[in-house]
């Protein structure tokens, strides 16, 4: 009896100490609130001002920052690997089919240049991805999210990983759920994240298979007619710019109109529409359609989880000077 008891005691003692010991010996840093407080006190304000300026000139930049966060953080880590261009043995993740339609990458440079002017080589591109998404969400009428910083930039891209992590527009709900669950996001968080499709657009290549040769029965017939008007041929040129807006009512607002549309069978992508037909996700769709505050709370929580997926910290990675290229030694 005694032996078992003391064994139990020491076991739990080590268990309690273990996280502390690991922390002390960790060479990784942790993400922190206001990581640049000393090194670049205006960093977050500079990013916010640039995001606002860009939004006033090109409103859809804010939409792009939201999609960038998803495509960067989902693939391996929030490490700005998405921003690397194809050069010197690097194959850009932007070349993946999954990145189809992504835009405004050139304006990341506008934000980075403003930071380089005030604090050279200090603020990472990975933090720009997260904070620009955060500030873009506010401009699009979404929730304010308090985000930590201190992410470092990768020295490589992960093109071959993109298709294993970013789901396709017509993947099964089961696969989509498992992809997000593997980075710690639960079902209601996933339903909320897809609410990002309340803004932006979908190109005809991602739609025509629901319209031709026959209309997908899960699509509202009148809406299908409208979409056929937007996408008049079954074989759109992938280079062509034909598209439909995700949400005709409030196309530039991150609100729960997306869920209301899903309940009316006006989801654009197969994966959008599946949120209402799958019994695991449909209760959350109904809740979010009924309550914009609930959607915003869940969206904020899930975006935060996404933005903290497996970051490089401390002396891992680097701080790129130009977000498109790794630094030369
Ligand atoms: C199952 C997961 C997802 C799939 C399969 C998916 C797929 C897609 C597709 C196919 C498009 C349209 C691309 C085009 O034709 O131009 C798109 C657009 C978009 N996605 Fe997603 N997406 C997913 C999740 C997310 C998440 C989690 C976010 C952000 C939190 C997001 C943000 C966006 C945004 C903002 C756009 C509009 C981009 C623009 O108009 O420039 N998506 N997505
Ligand atoms: C999904 O769409 C892609 C094209 O984007 C197509 O090649 C593929 O066959 C589709 N898969 C299913 C299961 O329908």
CSV table of C-alpha atoms in Angstrom, one decimal, residues 2 106 147 189 202 211 287 303:
chain,number,residue,atom,x,y,z
A,2,UNK,CA,2.7,2.5,1.1
A,106,UNK,CA,2.2,42.6,-54.3
A,147,UNK,CA,-3.2,38.5,-31.4
A,189,UNK,CA,-14.6,26.7,-35.0
A,202,UNK,CA,-15.4,32.3,-56.6
A,211,UNK,CA,-24.3,24.0,-63.2
A,287,UNK,CA,-27.0,28.9,-34.7
A,303,UNK,CA,-8.8,32.7,-36.3
